[in-house]
XYZ file of C-alpha atoms in Angstrom:
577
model
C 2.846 -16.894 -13.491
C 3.551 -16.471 -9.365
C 2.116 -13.292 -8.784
C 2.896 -13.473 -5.420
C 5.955 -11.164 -3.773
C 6.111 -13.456 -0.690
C 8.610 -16.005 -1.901
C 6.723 -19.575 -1.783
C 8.160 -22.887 -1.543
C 6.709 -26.560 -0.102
C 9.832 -26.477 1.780
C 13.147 -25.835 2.494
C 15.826 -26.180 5.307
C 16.295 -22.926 6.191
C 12.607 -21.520 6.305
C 10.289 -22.607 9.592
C 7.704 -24.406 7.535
C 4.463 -22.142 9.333
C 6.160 -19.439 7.922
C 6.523 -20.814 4.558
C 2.819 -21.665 4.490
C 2.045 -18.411 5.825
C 3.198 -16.722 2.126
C 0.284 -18.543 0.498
C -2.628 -15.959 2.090
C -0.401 -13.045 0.416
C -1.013 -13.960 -3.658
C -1.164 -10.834 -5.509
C -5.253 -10.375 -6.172
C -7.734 -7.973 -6.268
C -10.197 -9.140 -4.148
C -14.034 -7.860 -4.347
C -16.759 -7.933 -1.960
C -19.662 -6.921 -1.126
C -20.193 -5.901 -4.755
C -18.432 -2.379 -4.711
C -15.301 -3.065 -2.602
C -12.403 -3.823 -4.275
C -9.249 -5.083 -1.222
C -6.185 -5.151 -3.123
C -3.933 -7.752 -1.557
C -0.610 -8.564 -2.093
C 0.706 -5.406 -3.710
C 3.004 -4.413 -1.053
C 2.896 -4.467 2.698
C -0.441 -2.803 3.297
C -3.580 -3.036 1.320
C -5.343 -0.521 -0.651
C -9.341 -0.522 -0.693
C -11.516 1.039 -3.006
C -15.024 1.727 -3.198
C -16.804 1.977 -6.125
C -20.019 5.160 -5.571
C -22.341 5.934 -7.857
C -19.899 8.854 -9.679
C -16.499 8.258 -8.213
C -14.414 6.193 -6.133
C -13.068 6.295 -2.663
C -9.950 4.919 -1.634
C -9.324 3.595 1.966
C -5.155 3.917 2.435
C -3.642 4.557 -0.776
C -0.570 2.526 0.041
C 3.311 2.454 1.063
C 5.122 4.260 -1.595
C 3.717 6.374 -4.478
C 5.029 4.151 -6.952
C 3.535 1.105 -5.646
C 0.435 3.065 -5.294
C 0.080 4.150 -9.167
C 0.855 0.298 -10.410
C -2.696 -0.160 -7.617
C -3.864 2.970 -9.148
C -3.636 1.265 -12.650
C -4.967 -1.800 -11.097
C -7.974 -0.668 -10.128
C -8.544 1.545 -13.207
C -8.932 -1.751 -15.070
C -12.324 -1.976 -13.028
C -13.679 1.436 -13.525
C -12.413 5.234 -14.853
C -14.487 6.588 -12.117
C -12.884 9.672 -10.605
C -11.298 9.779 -7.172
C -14.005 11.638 -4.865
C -12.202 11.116 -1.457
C -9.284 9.305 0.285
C -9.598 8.455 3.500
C -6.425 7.580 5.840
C -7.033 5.606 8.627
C -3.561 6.212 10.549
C -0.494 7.614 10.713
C 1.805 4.970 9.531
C 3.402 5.640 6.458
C 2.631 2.087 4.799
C -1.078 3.546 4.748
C -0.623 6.898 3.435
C 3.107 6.875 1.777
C 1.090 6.863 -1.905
C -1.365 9.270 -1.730
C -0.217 11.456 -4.412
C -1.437 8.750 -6.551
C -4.484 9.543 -6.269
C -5.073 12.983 -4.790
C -2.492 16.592 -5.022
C -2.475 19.042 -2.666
C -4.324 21.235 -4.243
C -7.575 19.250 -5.178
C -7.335 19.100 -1.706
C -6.764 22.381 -0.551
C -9.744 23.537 -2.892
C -12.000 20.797 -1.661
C -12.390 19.218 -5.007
C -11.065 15.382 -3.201
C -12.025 14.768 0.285
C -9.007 13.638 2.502
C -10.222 12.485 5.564
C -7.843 11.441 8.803
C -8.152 11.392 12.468
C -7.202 14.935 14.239
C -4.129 13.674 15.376
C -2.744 12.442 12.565
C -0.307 15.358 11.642
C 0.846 15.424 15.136
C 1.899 11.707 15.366
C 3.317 11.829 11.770
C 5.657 14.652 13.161
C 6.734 12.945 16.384
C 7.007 8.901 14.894
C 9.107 10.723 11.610
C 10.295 13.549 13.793
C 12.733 13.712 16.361
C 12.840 9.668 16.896
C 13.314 9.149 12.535
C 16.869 7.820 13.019
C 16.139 4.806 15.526
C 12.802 4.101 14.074
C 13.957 3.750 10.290
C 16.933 2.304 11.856
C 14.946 -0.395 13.600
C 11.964 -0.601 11.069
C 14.888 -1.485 8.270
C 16.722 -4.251 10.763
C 12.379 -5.777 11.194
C 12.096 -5.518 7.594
C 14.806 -6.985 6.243
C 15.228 -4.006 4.149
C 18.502 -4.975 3.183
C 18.393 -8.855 2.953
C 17.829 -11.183 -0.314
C 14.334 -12.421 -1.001
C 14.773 -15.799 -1.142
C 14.879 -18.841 1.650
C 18.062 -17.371 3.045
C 16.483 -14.076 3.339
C 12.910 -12.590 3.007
C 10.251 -14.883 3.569
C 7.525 -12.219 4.023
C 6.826 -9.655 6.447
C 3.995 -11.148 8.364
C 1.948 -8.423 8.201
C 2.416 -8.596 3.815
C 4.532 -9.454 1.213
C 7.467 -7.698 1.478
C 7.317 -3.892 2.000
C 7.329 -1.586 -1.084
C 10.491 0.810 -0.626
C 9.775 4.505 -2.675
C 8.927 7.980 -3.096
C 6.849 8.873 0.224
C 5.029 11.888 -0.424
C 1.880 13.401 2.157
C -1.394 15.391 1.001
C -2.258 17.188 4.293
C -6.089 16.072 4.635
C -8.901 18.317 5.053
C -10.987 16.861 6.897
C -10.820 15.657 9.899
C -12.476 13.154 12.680
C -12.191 14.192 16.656
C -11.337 11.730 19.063
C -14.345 9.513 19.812
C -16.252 10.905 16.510
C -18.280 8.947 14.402
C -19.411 10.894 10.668
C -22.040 9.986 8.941
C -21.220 11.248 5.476
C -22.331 10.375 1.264
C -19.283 10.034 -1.172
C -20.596 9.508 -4.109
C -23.711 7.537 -2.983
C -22.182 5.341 -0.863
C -23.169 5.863 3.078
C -20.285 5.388 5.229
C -20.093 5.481 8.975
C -16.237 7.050 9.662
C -15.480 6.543 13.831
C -12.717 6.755 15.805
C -11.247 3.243 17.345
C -8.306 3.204 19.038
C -6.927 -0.028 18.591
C -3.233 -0.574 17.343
C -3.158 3.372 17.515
C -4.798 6.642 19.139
C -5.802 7.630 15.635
C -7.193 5.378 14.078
C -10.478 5.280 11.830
C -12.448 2.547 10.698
C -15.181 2.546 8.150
C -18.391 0.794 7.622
C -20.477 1.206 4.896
C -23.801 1.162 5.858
C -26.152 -0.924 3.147
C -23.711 -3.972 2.685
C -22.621 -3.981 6.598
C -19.061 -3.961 5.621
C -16.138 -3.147 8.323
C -13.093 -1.925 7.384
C -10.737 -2.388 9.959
C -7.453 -1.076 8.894
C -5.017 -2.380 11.039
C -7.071 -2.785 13.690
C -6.983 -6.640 13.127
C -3.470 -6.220 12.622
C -2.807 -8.915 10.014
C -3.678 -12.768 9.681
C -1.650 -12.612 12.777
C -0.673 -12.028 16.450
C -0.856 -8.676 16.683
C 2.553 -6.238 17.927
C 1.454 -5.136 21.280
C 4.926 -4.661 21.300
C 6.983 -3.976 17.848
C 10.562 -5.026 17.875
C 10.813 -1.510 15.784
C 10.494 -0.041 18.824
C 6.989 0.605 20.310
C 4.218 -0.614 22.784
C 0.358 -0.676 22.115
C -2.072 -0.149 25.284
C -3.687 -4.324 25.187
C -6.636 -2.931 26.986
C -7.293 0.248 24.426
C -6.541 -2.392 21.778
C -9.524 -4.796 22.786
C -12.047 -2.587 23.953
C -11.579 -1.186 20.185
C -12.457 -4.335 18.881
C -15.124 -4.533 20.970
C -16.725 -1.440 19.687
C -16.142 -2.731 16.066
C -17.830 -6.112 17.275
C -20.971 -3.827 18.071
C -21.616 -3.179 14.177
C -22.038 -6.811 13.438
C -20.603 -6.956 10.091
C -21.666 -8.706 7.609
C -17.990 -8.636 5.880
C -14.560 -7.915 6.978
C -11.811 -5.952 5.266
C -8.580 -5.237 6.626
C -5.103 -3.521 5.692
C -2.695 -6.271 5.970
C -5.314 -9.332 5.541
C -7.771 -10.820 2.836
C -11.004 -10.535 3.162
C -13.542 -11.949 5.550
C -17.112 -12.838 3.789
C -20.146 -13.779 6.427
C -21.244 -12.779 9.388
C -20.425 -15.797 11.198
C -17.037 -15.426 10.241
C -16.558 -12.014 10.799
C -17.754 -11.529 14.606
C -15.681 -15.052 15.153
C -12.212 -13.659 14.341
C -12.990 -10.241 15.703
C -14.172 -12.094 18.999
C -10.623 -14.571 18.470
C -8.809 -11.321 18.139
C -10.164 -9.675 21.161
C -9.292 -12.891 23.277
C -6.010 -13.345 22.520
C -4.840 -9.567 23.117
C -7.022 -9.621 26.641
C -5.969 -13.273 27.635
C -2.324 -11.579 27.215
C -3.252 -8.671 29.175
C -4.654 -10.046 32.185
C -2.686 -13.262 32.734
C 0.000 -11.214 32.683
C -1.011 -8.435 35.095
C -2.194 -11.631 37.091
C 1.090 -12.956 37.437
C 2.857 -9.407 37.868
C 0.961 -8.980 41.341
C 2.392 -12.493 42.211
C 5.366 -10.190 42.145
C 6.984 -12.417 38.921
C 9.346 -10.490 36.151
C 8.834 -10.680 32.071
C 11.298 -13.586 31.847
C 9.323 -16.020 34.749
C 6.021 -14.993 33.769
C 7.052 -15.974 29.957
C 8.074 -19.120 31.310
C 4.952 -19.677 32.984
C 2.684 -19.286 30.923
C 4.669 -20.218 27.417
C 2.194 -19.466 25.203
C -1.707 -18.575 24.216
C -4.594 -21.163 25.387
C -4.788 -24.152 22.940
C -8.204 -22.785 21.001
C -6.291 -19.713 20.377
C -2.740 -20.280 20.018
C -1.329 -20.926 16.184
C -4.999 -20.572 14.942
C -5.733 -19.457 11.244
C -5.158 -15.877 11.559
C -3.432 -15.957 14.548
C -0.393 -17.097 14.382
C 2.326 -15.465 15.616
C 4.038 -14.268 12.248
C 4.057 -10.755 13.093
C 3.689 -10.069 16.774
C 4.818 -12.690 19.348
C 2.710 -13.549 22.835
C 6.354 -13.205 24.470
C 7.127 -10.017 23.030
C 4.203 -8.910 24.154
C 4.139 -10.606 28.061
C 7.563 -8.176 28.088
C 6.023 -4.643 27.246
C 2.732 -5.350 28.969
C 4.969 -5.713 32.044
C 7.126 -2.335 31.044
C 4.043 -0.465 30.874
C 3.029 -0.862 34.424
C 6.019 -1.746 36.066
C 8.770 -0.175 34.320
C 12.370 -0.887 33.643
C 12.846 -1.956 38.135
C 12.679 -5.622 37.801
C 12.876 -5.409 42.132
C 16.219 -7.411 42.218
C 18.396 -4.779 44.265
C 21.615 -5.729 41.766
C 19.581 -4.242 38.983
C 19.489 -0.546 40.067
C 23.355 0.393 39.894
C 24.554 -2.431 37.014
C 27.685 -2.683 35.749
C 28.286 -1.457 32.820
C 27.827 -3.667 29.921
C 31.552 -3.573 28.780
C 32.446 -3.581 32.559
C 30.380 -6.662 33.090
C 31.689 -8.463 30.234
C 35.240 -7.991 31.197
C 34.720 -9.542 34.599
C 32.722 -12.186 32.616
C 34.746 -13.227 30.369
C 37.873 -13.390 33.503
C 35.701 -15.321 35.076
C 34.822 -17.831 32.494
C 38.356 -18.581 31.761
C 39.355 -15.902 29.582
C 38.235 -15.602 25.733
C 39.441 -18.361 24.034
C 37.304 -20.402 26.995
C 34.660 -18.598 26.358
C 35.042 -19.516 22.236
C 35.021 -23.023 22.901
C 32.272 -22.837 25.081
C 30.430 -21.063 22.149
C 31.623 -23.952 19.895
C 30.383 -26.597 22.055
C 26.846 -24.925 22.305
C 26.671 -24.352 18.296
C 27.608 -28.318 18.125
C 24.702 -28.811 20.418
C 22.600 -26.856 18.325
C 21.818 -24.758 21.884
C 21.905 -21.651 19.594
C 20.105 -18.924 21.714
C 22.995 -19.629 24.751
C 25.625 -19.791 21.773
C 24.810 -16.161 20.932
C 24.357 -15.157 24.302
C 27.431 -16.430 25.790
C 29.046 -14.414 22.573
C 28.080 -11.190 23.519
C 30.418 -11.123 26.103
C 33.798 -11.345 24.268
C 32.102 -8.980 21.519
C 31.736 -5.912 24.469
C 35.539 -6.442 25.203
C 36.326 -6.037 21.725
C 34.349 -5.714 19.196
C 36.451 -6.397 16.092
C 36.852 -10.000 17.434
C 36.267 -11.700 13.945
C 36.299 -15.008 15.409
C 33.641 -14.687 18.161
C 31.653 -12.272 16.420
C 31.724 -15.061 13.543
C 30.098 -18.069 15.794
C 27.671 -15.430 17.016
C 26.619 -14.739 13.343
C 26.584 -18.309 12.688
C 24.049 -18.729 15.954
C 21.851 -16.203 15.040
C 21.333 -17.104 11.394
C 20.361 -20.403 12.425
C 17.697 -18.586 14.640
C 16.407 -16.617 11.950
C 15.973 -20.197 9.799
C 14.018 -21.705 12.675
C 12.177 -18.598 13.765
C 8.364 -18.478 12.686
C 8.351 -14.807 13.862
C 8.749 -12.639 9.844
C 10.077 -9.914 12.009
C 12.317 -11.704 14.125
C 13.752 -13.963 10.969
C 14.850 -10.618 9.820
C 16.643 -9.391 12.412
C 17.964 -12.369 13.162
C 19.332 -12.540 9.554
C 20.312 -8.602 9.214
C 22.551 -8.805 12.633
C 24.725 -12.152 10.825
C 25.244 -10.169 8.209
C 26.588 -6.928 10.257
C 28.293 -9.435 12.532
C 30.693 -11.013 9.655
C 31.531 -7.555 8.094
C 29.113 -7.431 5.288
C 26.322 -5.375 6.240
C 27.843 -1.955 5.372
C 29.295 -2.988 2.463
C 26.028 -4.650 1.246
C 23.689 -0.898 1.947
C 26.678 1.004 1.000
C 26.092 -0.582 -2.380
C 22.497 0.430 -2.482
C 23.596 4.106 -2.176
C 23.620 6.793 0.341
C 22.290 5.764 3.706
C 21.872 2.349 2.159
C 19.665 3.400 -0.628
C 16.931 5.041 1.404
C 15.783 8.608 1.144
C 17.974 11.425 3.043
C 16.431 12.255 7.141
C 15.907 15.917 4.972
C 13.526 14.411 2.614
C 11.858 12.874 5.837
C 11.678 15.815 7.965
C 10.759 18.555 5.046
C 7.159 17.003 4.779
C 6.088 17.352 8.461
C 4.586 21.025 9.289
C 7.323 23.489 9.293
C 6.970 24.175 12.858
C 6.943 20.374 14.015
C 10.178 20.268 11.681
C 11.893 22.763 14.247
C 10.052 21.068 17.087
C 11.910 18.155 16.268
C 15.681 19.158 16.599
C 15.131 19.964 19.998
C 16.751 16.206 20.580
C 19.355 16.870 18.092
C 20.870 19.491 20.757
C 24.076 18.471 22.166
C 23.551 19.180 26.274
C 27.062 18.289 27.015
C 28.725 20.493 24.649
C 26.531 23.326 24.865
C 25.574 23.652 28.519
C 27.385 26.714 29.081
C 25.871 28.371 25.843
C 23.149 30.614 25.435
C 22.489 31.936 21.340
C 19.515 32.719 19.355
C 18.833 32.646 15.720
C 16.114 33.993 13.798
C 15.373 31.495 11.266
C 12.673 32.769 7.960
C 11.111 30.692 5.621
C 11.826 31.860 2.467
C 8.572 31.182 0.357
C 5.937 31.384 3.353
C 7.707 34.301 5.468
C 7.205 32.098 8.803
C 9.361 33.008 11.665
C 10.943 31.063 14.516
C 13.834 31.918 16.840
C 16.042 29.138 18.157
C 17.220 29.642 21.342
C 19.933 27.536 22.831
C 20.041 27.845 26.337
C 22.467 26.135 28.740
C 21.585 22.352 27.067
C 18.339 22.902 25.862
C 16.691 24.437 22.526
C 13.638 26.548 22.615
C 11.678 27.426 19.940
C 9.790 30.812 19.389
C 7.430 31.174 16.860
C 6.753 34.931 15.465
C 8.528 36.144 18.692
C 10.502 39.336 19.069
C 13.424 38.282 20.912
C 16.487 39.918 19.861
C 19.200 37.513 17.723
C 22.673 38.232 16.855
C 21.748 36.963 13.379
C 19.176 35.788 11.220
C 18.653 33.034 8.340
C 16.387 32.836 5.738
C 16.148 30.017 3.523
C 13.624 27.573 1.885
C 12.289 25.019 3.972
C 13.824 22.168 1.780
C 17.462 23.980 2.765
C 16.796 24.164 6.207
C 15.782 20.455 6.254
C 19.267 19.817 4.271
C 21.452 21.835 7.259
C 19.458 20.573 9.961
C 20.310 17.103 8.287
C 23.883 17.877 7.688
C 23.321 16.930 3.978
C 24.827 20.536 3.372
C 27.073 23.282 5.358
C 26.374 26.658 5.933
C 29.446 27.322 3.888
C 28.267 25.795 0.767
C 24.801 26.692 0.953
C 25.938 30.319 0.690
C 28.269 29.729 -1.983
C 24.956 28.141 -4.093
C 22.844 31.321 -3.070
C 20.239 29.067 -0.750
C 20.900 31.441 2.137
C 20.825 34.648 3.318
C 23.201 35.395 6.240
C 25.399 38.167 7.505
C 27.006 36.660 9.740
C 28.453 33.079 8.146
C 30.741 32.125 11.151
C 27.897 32.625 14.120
C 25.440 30.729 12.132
C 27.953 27.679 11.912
C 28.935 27.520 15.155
C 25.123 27.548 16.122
C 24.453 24.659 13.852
C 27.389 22.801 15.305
C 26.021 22.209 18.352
C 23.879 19.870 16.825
C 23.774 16.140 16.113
C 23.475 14.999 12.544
C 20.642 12.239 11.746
C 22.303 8.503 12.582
C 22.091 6.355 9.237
C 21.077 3.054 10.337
C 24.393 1.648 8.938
C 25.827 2.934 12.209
C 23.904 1.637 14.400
C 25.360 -0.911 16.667
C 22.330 -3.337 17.939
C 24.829 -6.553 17.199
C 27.531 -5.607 19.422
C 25.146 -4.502 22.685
């Protein structure tokens, strides 16, 4: 039986063949090393570890989605009924801690009876990466994903990084216990030393652990994945290169006897070991400093791209670095955004156009739009796909319910997605043909409210309650309410908390426990307040259910309406830009 959720072929015409090949490292297996480490691959995008102590178990990221995370859960418990002593969660992405109520509730860990241990920050950077930028990154994480594409050769391949990502219930334990930037515990978990540190690497907070009498290294995502790493993420995110390798360099200093890794199999020797974290460490420094080189030869991303093409020959397309995840050029492009900014010196480029503006004068120029079809005709023919779909984009900003161009684009871009080795750019490639010939919102529609994934107010009602408020700060219309100042008092119902909104000529304030005087005041449940800051209900009908208490309906409405709802990413309009 295939037990792997990659989909797995020899070949096939419209899969890049080092892609295809690439599904073969993600087989669904419980791999163990070391003797009491048990690295289960292939489950889901990220890769739950256990380790087996003398009375319990430890678990090392408990995985994507809870119910992913109880069929590991039940996986595992196949090797031993030991009970769960402590999770530990090495970073704030949700693919690593999504699960945890598999394995641990909030209360055994608010009485201590389950260590959860994380990195200081890792609350905060939940709340700002699900906070007030949740619409554009689930958005943009669902468009990488392929959330909403087939598995199959015309769709999902893999992800790069894993299998295919485990869509779910995503459900947080907050931990207590935590590491400080630049720690490093020593602590016992059921008889198994472990050395926790601090290494920021892909992020600020992450943790890697090594367990002291085999020499193993858990790396989390630190090697990102038997692949290139994202310096940049086409999600929507850079990662400092030079933070990155000097992390790997600490982790180099343990000398590791094994390897384990969230979104890779295991690494046994250590020969092996030091070699791919030293391979690792190359290729995200080689990409650093050639291209700061070539940025004080004053060149932009797309010449220095062009110049240097690609990694050196002993590290580019390597085993386990291949660029199925992250891509050198991607990340050429954000190394230069980091120091230089959006500027690319070219005087044109401060005062642009436009983009609709541009493409009107564009398309005049290029003999009007039936031209500027047959031009994209003739390139298609050619097979010169990337100029067919750029040359489309024009008509498309005139008007963007031109079937017929928008059509040749789709057809362009598909056929990029079929050549493209990239997992993350296949699927983008893929999920903008389908929005391009009309059937993207009928296909998520299908799937259910905002295509089948969980409400922003199920999102936004697990961060703290005050990072919850924190984050409708961007949700505040500045046009529309720049001439407005109102406050609110807003309670939470089952804890008491307080905090005043203040809108204040295009800008919300928040006041925690503060005596300000309001014109009104709310108090609700949390959950309800996540439900009218996501517009899943109005003020109206949440008094006529009894989930507020107001005096004053009218004032409280017009308050509220000065805010955006969350943007589904159904509506959002990367193909047409």
């Amino acid at each position: 039986m295939d037990t792997n959720l990659a989909f797995t072929k020899n070949s096939s015409p419209f899969v890049n063949q080092r892609l295809l090949d690439h599904s073969k490292v993600m087989e669904q297996k419980i791999y163990q090393v070391a003797g009491n480490v048990y690295s289960a691959v292939g489950f889901g995008l990220q890769n739950p570890l256990m380790i087996e102590g003398d009375d319990g178990i430890i678990i090392v990221d408990p995985g994507e989605s809870l119910e992913s995370s109880i069929h590991i859960h039940n996986e595992f418990r196949k090797i031993t009924n030991k009970p769960v002593k402590a999770v530990i969660i090495t970073h704030f992405h949700p693919d690593h801690w999504g699960g945890m109520k598999a394995y641990v509730t909030q209360e055994q860990a608010d009485k201590n009876e389950v260590i959860v241990v994380s990195h200081e920050n890792f609350l905060k950077n939940v709340s700002s990466s699900n906070g007030q930028l949740a619409d554009i990154r689930m958005g943009r994480a669902i468009w990488m994903y392929g959330s909403i594409l087939p598995s199959g050769e015309q769709g999902v391949i893999n992800e790069g990084a894993g299998p295919l990502l485990q869509k779910g219930t995503i459900q947080m334990v907050t931990p207590n216990t935590t590491i400080k930037n630049g720690e490093t515990r020593d602590m016992t978990i059921a008889g198994v030393h472990l050395e926790i540190f601090n290494c920021p690497t892909e992020t600020d907070d992450h943790l890697l652990v090594y367990i002291k009498d085999s020499r193993l290294l858990h790396l989390a995502d630190a090697v990102q994945a038997e692949a290139f790493p994202n310096l940049y993420t086409v999600r929507g995110q850079s990662r400092d290169a030079v933070v990155w390798y000097r992390g790997l360099d600490k982790a180099r200093s343990y000398n590791p006897a094994y390897l384990t890794g969230a979104h890779m199999r295991p690494v046994v020797g250590n020969e092996e070991s030091m070699k791919l974290l030293t391979d690792y460490r190359d290729a995200i420094q080689y990409t650093h400093d050639q291209t700061v080189r070539l940025i004080n030869h004053g060149l932009t991303p797309d010449y220095i791209v062009d110049a240097l093409k690609q990694l050196p020959p002993h590290l580019y397309q390597q085993e386990r670095i291949g660029e199925f995840y992250g891509t050198f050029k991607q990340a050429v492009r954000a190394i230069y955004d980091t120091y230089i900014g959006w500027f690319d010196g070219n005087p044109a480029s401060l005062n642009t156009l436009s983009p609709k503006d541009e493409a009107i004068k564009m398309v005049e120029l290029l003999g009007g739009r039936d031209a500027v079809l047959k031009a994209c005709e003739d390139a298609f023919s050619k097979k010169e796909y990337q100029w067919c779909a750029q040359l489309a984009n024009y008509p498309i900003r005139v008007k963007k319910d031109d079937m017929e161009i928008r059509k040749i684009k789709a057809k362009a871009v598909r056929e990029l997605g079929y050549l493209s080795e990239n997992a993350t750019w296949r699927n983008w490639y893929l999920t903008c043909a389908l929005q391009l010939e009309g059937a993207f919102d009928a296909i998520a529609s299908q799937a259910g409210p905002n295509g089948g994934f969980p409400s922003f107010s199920k999102t936004i009602v697990e961060l703290p309650t005050e990072a919850m408020f924190e984050s409708y700060k961007s949700k505040l219309n500045g046009p529309e309410s720049n001439q407005v100042h109102l406050l609110l008092k807003c309670i939470i119902d089952e804890t008491r908390e307080s905090f005043t909104l203040e809108i204040r000529k295009g800008i919300l304030e928040i006041h925690r426990n503060s005596d300000l005087p309001c014109e009104e005041t709310i108090i609700a449940s949390k959950e309800t307040f996540a439900e009218i800051m996501a517009k899943d209900i109005t003020i109206h009908d949440a008094i006529k259910q009894d989930k507020v208490i107001v005096t004053t309906p009218h004032y409280v409405e017009t308050f509220f309406n000065y805010f955006d709802g969350y943007t589904s990413f159904i509506h959002m309009p990367f193909t047409f830009e």
